[in-house]
């Protein structure tokens, strides 16, 4: 099973700043099948990025994904108030599908 | 539009079973599968398993094998997840998510979640 480790656990930033979230896999992710989700309290996760770098439908272009192999990054170029949430990475290239433990993005 | 609507909250005693439904609409049911993901209070996401909407094939997480069963009803485009021999650490919000193949596809649409509480 592929273990995903996200860092940092909590990120404290202000609106307008740039956020960089990391996801490291215990082994290479097949075909870079790596997704990022955003989850707000009381809501289901929402797909942001798939295939490491492809934005899902309707996702603003301030969200971008990069990386390959075992190291991946989600970047939010300029934080909006609605971006403060928990973010999860997810590898879906091999079974079992696994998630990182999450990064909490909080307002500084 | 694609929608996944789950059944309501449940409270069950240890040792009992629970069945959660996920009614889908807005797409061709047999073209996609459904994964189930759960989230314990204050914790992260845990994949539980996948079922094909086409032929009912399943793939369960290893540590849930023997306790979980996923089924489909193609006449109503509904997927069911049954978890047996409930324990307190099964208390969680359970989500269904659209997942075409079980691997190689992200979860693009999610249900609203169903809270299952296991308590004596």
JSON list of C-alpha atoms in Angstrom, two decimals, chain B residues 14-69:
[
{"chain": "B", "resi": 14, "resn": "UNK", "atom": "CA", "xyz": [-21.94, -2.49, 18.91]},
{"chain": "B", "resi": 15, "resn": "UNK", "atom": "CA", "xyz": [-22.25, -5.78, 17.09]},
{"chain": "B", "resi": 16, "resn": "UNK", "atom": "CA", "xyz": [-25.14, -4.60, 14.91]},
{"chain": "B", "resi": 17, "resn": "UNK", "atom": "CA", "xyz": [-25.13, -3.88, 11.18]},
{"chain": "B", "resi": 18, "resn": "UNK", "atom": "CA", "xyz": [-25.81, -0.74, 9.18]},
{"chain": "B", "resi": 19, "resn": "UNK", "atom": "CA", "xyz": [-26.75, -0.21, 5.55]},
{"chain": "B", "resi": 20, "resn": "UNK", "atom": "CA", "xyz": [-26.18, 3.12, 3.85]},
{"chain": "B", "resi": 21, "resn": "UNK", "atom": "CA", "xyz": [-27.64, 3.94, 0.45]},
{"chain": "B", "resi": 22, "resn": "UNK", "atom": "CA", "xyz": [-26.34, 6.23, -2.28]},
{"chain": "B", "resi": 23, "resn": "UNK", "atom": "CA", "xyz": [-28.87, 7.15, -4.97]},
{"chain": "B", "resi": 24, "resn": "UNK", "atom": "CA", "xyz": [-27.27, 8.47, -8.13]},
{"chain": "B", "resi": 25, "resn": "UNK", "atom": "CA", "xyz": [-28.66, 10.57, -10.97]},
{"chain": "B", "resi": 26, "resn": "UNK", "atom": "CA", "xyz": [-27.50, 12.70, -13.87]},
{"chain": "B", "resi": 27, "resn": "UNK", "atom": "CA", "xyz": [-25.29, 10.11, -15.56]},
{"chain": "B", "resi": 28, "resn": "UNK", "atom": "CA", "xyz": [-25.41, 6.58, -16.96]},
{"chain": "B", "resi": 29, "resn": "UNK", "atom": "CA", "xyz": [-25.19, 4.40, -13.86]},
{"chain": "B", "resi": 30, "resn": "UNK", "atom": "CA", "xyz": [-23.64, 1.39, -15.58]},
{"chain": "B", "resi": 31, "resn": "UNK", "atom": "CA", "xyz": [-20.76, 3.46, -16.97]},
{"chain": "B", "resi": 32, "resn": "UNK", "atom": "CA", "xyz": [-19.31, 4.30, -13.58]},
{"chain": "B", "resi": 33, "resn": "UNK", "atom": "CA", "xyz": [-18.47, 2.62, -10.32]},
{"chain": "B", "resi": 34, "resn": "UNK", "atom": "CA", "xyz": [-18.79, 3.96, -6.80]},
{"chain": "B", "resi": 35, "resn": "UNK", "atom": "CA", "xyz": [-16.19, 4.06, -4.06]},
{"chain": "B", "resi": 36, "resn": "UNK", "atom": "CA", "xyz": [-17.02, 4.38, -0.38]},
{"chain": "B", "resi": 37, "resn": "UNK", "atom": "CA", "xyz": [-14.83, 6.54, 1.85]},
{"chain": "B", "resi": 38, "resn": "UNK", "atom": "CA", "xyz": [-15.22, 7.10, 5.57]},
{"chain": "B", "resi": 39, "resn": "UNK", "atom": "CA", "xyz": [-14.00, 9.77, 7.93]},
{"chain": "B", "resi": 40, "resn": "UNK", "atom": "CA", "xyz": [-13.86, 9.29, 11.68]},
{"chain": "B", "resi": 41, "resn": "UNK", "atom": "CA", "xyz": [-14.50, 12.40, 13.79]},
{"chain": "B", "resi": 42, "resn": "UNK", "atom": "CA", "xyz": [-11.65, 14.87, 13.36]},
{"chain": "B", "resi": 43, "resn": "UNK", "atom": "CA", "xyz": [-9.69, 12.40, 11.24]},
{"chain": "B", "resi": 44, "resn": "UNK", "atom": "CA", "xyz": [-8.68, 11.92, 7.62]},
{"chain": "B", "resi": 45, "resn": "UNK", "atom": "CA", "xyz": [-10.20, 9.98, 4.74]},
{"chain": "B", "resi": 46, "resn": "UNK", "atom": "CA", "xyz": [-10.15, 6.18, 4.50]},
{"chain": "B", "resi": 47, "resn": "UNK", "atom": "CA", "xyz": [-11.06, 4.30, 1.32]},
{"chain": "B", "resi": 48, "resn": "UNK", "atom": "CA", "xyz": [-13.34, 1.34, 2.08]},
{"chain": "B", "resi": 49, "resn": "UNK", "atom": "CA", "xyz": [-13.93, -0.25, -1.29]},
{"chain": "B", "resi": 50, "resn": "UNK", "atom": "CA", "xyz": [-15.36, 0.04, -4.78]},
{"chain": "B", "resi": 51, "resn": "UNK", "atom": "CA", "xyz": [-18.20, -1.49, -6.74]},
{"chain": "B", "resi": 52, "resn": "UNK", "atom": "CA", "xyz": [-18.75, -1.50, -10.48]},
{"chain": "B", "resi": 53, "resn": "UNK", "atom": "CA", "xyz": [-22.03, -0.05, -11.73]},
{"chain": "B", "resi": 54, "resn": "UNK", "atom": "CA", "xyz": [-21.66, -2.23, -14.80]},
{"chain": "B", "resi": 55, "resn": "UNK", "atom": "CA", "xyz": [-21.43, -5.75, -13.36]},
{"chain": "B", "resi": 56, "resn": "UNK", "atom": "CA", "xyz": [-21.32, -5.42, -9.55]},
{"chain": "B", "resi": 57, "resn": "UNK", "atom": "CA", "xyz": [-17.67, -6.47, -9.25]},
{"chain": "B", "resi": 58, "resn": "UNK", "atom": "CA", "xyz": [-16.18, -5.34, -5.97]},
{"chain": "B", "resi": 59, "resn": "UNK", "atom": "CA", "xyz": [-12.81, -4.55, -4.45]},
{"chain": "B", "resi": 60, "resn": "UNK", "atom": "CA", "xyz": [-12.75, -4.11, -0.67]},
{"chain": "B", "resi": 61, "resn": "UNK", "atom": "CA", "xyz": [-10.10, -2.68, 1.61]},
{"chain": "B", "resi": 62, "resn": "UNK", "atom": "CA", "xyz": [-8.19, -5.49, 3.21]},
{"chain": "B", "resi": 63, "resn": "UNK", "atom": "CA", "xyz": [-8.98, -4.61, 6.81]},
{"chain": "B", "resi": 64, "resn": "UNK", "atom": "CA", "xyz": [-12.73, -4.51, 6.10]},
{"chain": "B", "resi": 65, "resn": "UNK", "atom": "CA", "xyz": [-12.89, -7.80, 4.20]},
{"chain": "B", "resi": 66, "resn": "UNK", "atom": "CA", "xyz": [-15.54, -10.03, 5.74]},
{"chain": "B", "resi": 67, "resn": "UNK", "atom": "CA", "xyz": [-17.42, -7.15, 7.38]},
{"chain": "B", "resi": 68, "resn": "UNK", "atom": "CA", "xyz": [-18.40, -5.01, 4.40]},
{"chain": "B", "resi": 69, "resn": "UNK", "atom": "CA", "xyz": [-20.64, -5.72, 1.42]}
]
